[in-house]
PDB file of C-alpha atoms in Angstrom:
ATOM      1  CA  UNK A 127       3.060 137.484 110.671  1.00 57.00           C
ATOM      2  CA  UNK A 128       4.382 134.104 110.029  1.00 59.00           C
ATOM      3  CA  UNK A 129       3.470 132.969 113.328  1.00 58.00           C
ATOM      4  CA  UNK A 130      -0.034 133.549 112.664  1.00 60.00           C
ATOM      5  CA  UNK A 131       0.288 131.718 109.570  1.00 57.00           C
ATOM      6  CA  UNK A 132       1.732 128.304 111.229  1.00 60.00           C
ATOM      7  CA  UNK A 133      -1.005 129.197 114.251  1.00 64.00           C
ATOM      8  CA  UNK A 134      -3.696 128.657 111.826  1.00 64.00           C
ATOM      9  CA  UNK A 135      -2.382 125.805 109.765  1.00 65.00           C
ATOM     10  CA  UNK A 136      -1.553 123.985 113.160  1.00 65.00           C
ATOM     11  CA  UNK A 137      -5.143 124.463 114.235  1.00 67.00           C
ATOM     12  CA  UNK A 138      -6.783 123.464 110.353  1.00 70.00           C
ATOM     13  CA  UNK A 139      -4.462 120.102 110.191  1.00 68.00           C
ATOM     14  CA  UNK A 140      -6.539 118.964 113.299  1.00 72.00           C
ATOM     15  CA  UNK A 141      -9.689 120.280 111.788  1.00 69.00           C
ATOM     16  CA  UNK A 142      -9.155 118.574 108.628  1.00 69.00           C
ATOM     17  CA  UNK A 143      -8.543 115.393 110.324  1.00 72.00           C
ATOM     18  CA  UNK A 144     -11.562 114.886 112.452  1.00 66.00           C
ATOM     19  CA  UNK A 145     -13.717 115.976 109.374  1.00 68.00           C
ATOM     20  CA  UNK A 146     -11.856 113.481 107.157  1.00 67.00           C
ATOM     21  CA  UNK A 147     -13.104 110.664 109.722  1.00 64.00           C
ATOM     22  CA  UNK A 148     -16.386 111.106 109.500  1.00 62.00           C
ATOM     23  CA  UNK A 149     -16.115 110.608 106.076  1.00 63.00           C
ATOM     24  CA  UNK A 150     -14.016 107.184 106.288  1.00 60.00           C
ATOM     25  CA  UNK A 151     -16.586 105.605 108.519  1.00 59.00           C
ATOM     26  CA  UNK A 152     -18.485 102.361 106.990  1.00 58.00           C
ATOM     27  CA  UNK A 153     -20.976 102.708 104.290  1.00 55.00           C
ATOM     28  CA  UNK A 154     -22.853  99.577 105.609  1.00 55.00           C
ATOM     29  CA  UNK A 155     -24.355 101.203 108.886  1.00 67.00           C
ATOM     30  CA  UNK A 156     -26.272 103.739 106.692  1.00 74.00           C
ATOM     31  CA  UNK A 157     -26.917 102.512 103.236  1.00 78.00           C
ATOM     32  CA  UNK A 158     -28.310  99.011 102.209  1.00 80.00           C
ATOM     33  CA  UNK A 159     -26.090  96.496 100.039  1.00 80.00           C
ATOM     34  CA  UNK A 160     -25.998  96.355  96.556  1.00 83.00           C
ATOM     35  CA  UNK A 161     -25.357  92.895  96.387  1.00 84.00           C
ATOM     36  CA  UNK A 162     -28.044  90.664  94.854  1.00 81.00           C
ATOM     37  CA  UNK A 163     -30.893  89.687  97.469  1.00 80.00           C
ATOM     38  CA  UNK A 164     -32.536  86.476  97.449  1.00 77.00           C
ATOM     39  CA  UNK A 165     -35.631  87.535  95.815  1.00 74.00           C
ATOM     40  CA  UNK A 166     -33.727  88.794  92.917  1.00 75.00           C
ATOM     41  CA  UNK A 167     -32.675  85.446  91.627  1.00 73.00           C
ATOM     42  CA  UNK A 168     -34.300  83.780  89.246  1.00 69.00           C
ATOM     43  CA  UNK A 169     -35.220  80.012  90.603  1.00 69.00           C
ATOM     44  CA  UNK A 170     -37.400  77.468  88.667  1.00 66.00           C
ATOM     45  CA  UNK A 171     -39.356  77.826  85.424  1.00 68.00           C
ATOM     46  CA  UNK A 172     -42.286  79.751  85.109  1.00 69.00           C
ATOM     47  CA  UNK A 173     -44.960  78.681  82.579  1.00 76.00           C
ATOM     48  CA  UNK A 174     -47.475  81.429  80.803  1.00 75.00           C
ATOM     49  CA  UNK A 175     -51.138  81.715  81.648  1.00 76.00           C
ATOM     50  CA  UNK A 176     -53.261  81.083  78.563  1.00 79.00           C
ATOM     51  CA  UNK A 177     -54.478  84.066  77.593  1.00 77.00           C
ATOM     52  CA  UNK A 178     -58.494  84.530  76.454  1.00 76.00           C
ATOM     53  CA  UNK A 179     -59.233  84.683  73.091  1.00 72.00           C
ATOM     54  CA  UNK A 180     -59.979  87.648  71.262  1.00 64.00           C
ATOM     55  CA  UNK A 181     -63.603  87.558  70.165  1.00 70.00           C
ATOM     56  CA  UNK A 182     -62.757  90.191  67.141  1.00 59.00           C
ATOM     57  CA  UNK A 183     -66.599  91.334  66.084  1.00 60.00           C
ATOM     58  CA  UNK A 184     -67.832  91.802  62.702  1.00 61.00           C
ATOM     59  CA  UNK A 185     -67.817  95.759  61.284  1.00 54.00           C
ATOM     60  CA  UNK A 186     -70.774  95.746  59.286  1.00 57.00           C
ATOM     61  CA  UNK A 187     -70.350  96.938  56.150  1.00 55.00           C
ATOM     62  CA  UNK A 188     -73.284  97.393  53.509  1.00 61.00           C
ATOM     63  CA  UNK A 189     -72.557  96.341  50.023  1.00 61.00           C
ATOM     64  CA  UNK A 190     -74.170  94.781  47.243  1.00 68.00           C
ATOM     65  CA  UNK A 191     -72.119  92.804  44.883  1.00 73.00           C
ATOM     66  CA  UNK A 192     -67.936  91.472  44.795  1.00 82.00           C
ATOM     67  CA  UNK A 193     -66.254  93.247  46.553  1.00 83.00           C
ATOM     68  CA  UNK A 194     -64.353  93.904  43.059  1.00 86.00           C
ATOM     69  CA  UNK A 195     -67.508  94.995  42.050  1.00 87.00           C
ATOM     70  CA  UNK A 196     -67.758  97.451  45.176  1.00 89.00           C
ATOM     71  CA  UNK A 197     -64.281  98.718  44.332  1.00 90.00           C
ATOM     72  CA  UNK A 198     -64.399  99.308  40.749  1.00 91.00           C
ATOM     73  CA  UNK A 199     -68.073 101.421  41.373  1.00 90.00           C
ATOM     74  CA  UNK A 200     -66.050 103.343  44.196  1.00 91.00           C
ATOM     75  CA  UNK A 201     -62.986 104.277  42.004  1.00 93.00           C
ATOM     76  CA  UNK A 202     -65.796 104.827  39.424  1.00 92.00           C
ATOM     77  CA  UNK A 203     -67.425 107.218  41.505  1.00 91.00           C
ATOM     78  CA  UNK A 204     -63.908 109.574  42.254  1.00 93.00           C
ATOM     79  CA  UNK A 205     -63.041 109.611  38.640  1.00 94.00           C
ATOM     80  CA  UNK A 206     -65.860 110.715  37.415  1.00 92.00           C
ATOM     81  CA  UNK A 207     -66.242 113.611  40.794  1.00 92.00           C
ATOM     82  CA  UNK A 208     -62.566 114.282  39.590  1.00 94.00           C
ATOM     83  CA  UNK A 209     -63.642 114.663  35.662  1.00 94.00           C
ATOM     84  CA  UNK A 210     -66.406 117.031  37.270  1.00 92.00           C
ATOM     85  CA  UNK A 211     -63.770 118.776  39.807  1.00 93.00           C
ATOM     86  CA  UNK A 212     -61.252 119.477  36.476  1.00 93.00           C
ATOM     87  CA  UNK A 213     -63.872 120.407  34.529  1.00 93.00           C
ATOM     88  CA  UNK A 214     -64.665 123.454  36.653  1.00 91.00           C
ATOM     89  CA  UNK A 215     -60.882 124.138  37.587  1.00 92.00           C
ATOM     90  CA  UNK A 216     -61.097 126.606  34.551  1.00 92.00           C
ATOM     91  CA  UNK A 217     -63.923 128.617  35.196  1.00 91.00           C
ATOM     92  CA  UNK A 218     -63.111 128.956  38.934  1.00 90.00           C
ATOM     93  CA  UNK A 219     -59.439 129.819  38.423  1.00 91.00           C
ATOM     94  CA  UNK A 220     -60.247 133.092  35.836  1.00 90.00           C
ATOM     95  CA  UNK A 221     -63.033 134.313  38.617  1.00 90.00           C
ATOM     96  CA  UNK A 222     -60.689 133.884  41.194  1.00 87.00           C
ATOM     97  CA  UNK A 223     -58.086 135.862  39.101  1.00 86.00           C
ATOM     98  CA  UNK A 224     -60.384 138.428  38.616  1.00 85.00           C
ATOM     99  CA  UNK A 225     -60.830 138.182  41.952  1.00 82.00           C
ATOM    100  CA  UNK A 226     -57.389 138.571  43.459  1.00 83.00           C
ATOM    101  CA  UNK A 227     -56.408 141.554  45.196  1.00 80.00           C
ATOM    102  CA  UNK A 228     -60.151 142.852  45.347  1.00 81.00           C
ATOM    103  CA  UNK A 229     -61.476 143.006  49.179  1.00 80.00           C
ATOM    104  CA  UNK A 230     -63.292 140.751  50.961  1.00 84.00           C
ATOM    105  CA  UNK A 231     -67.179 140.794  50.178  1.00 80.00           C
ATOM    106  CA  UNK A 232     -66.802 142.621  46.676  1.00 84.00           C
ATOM    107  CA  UNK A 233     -68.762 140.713  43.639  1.00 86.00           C
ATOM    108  CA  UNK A 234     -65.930 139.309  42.820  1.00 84.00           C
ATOM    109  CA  UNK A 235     -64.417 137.685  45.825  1.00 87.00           C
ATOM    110  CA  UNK A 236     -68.517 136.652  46.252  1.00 88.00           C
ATOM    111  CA  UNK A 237     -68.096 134.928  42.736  1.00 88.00           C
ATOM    112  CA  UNK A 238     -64.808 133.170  43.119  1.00 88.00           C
ATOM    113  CA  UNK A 239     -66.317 132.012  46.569  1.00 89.00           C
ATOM    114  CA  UNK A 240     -69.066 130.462  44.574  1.00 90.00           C
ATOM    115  CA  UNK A 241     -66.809 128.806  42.262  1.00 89.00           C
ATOM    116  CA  UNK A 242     -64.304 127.593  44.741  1.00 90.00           C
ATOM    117  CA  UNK A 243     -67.410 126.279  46.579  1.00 91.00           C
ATOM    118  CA  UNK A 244     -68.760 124.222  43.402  1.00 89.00           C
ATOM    119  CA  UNK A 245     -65.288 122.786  43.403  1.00 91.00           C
ATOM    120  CA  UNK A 246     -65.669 121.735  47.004  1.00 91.00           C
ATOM    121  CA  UNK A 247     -68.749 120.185  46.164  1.00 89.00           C
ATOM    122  CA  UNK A 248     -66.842 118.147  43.491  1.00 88.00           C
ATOM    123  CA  UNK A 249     -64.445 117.211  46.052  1.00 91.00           C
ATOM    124  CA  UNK A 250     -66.888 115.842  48.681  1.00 90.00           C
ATOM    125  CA  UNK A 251     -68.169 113.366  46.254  1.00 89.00           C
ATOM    126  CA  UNK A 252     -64.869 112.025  45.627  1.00 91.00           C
ATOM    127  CA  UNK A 253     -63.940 112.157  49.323  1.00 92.00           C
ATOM    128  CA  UNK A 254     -67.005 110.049  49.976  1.00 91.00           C
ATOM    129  CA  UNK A 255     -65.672 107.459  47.511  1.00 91.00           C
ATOM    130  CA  UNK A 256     -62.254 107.628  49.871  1.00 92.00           C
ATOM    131  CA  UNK A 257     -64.690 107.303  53.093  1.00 91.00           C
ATOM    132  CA  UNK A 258     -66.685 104.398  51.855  1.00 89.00           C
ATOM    133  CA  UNK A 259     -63.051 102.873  51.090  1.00 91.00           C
ATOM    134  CA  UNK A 260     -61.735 103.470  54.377  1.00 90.00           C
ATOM    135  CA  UNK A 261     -64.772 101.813  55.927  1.00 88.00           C
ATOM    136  CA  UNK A 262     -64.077  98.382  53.799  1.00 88.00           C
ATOM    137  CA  UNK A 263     -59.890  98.434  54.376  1.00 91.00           C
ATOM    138  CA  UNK A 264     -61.064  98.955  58.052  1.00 89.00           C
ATOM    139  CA  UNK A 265     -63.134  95.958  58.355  1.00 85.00           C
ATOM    140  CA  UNK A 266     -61.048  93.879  56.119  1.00 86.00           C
ATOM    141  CA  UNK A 267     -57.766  94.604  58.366  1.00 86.00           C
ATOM    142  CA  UNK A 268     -59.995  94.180  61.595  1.00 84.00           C
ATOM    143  CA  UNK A 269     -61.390  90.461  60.376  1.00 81.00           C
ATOM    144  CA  UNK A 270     -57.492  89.629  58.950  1.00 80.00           C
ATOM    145  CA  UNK A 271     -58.520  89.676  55.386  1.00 83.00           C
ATOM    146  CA  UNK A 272     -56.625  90.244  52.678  1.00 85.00           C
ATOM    147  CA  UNK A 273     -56.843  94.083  51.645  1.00 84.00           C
ATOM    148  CA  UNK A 274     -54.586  94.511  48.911  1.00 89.00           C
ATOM    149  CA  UNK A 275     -57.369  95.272  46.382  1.00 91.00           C
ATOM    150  CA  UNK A 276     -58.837  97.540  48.869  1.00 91.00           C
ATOM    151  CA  UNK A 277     -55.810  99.179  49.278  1.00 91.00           C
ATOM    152  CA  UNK A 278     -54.978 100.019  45.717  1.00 93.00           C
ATOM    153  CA  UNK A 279     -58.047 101.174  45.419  1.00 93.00           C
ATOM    154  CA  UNK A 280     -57.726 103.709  48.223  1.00 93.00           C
ATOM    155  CA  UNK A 281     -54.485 104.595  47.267  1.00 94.00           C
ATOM    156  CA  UNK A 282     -56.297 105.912  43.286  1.00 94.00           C
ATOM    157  CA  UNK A 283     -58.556 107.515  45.202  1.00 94.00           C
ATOM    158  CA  UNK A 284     -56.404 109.346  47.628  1.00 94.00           C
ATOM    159  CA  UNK A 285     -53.735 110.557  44.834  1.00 95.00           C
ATOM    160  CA  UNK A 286     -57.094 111.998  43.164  1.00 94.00           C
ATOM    161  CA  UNK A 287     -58.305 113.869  46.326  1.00 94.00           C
ATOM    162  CA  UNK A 288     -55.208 114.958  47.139  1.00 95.00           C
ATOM    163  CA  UNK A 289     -54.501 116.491  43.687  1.00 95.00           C
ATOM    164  CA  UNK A 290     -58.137 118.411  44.041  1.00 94.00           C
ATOM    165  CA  UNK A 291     -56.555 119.534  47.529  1.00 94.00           C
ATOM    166  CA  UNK A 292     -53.834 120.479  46.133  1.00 94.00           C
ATOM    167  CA  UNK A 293     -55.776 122.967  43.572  1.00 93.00           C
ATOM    168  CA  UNK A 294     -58.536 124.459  45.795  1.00 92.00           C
ATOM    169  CA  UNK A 295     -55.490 125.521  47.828  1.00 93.00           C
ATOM    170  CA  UNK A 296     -53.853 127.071  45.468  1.00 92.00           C
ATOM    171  CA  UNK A 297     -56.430 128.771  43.995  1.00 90.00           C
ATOM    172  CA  UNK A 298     -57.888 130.164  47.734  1.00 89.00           C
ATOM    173  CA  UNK A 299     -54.387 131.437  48.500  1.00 88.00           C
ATOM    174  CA  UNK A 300     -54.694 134.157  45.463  1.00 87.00           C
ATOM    175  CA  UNK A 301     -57.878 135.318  47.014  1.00 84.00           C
ATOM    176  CA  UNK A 302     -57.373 135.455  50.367  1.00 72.00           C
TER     177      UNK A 302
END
């Protein structure tokens, strides 16, 4: 038995070997060198190509007045949708309490659809105010103009919208 054993490690040294070789031949015949090529150096200065100019075009925007004037008619316009909006937050939230847990299509999910509806309405006039808004920050920040005002602006007009969002979702949850 321990014949066998030196029989087959006396033919597996020679095995071994030969396969070892074939790994310690030279990397250079098969792969390319890593070494940096010619090409790859930078030589000389380059200089930048002009580019063209921008020709930025006007985004027409229709107003009538300063622009503070255009602002202050445009908050204007989503307080007074949001006075309208809170106004009806009462009356829609007790018919859409009397309308929670009743099904779908009864007279009183019908109702509180209604008034939910009236307070969408509300909404749409302030979000129009937002729109209008959006469309002067747009054009002001596409011509480079200052846009603070604009922005303030936006940003009364967004905190109002978002607090109507805020309320027609809770109030459609209860129904739903």
């Amino acid at each position: 038995m321990e014949d066998r054993m030196i029989d087959r490690k006396l033919f597996a040294l020679p095995l071994a070997i030969f396969l070892l070789a074939g790994c310690a031949g030279t990397a250079s015949e098969r792969y390319p060198s890593l070494a940096t090529r010619d090409v790859e150096r930078a030589e000389g200065t380059f200089e930048p190509v002009p580019g063209r100019q921008l020709e930025v075009p006007q985004v027409p925007v229709t107003m009538s007045g300063s622009l503070d004037e255009r602002l202050a008619a445009l908050v204007e316009q989503a307080r007074a949708a949001h006075a309208e909006f809170t106004g009806a937050v009462p009356a829609a939230e007790r018919r859409v309490g009397a309308a929670a847990g009743s099904a779908i299509g009864s007279d009183s999910w019908a109702t509180a659809q209604v008034a939910l509806a009236d307070l969408d309405s509300a909404r749409s006039i302030a979000a129009t105010a937002l729109g209008d808004l959006d469309i002067l920050y747009t054009a002001a920040t596409v011509q480079a103009q200052d846009s603070a005002a604009i922005a303030a602006a936006r940003e009364t007009v967004i905190a109002l919208v978002r607090e109507e969002d805020d309320v027609l979702a809770r109030l459609r949850a209860r129904i739903r």
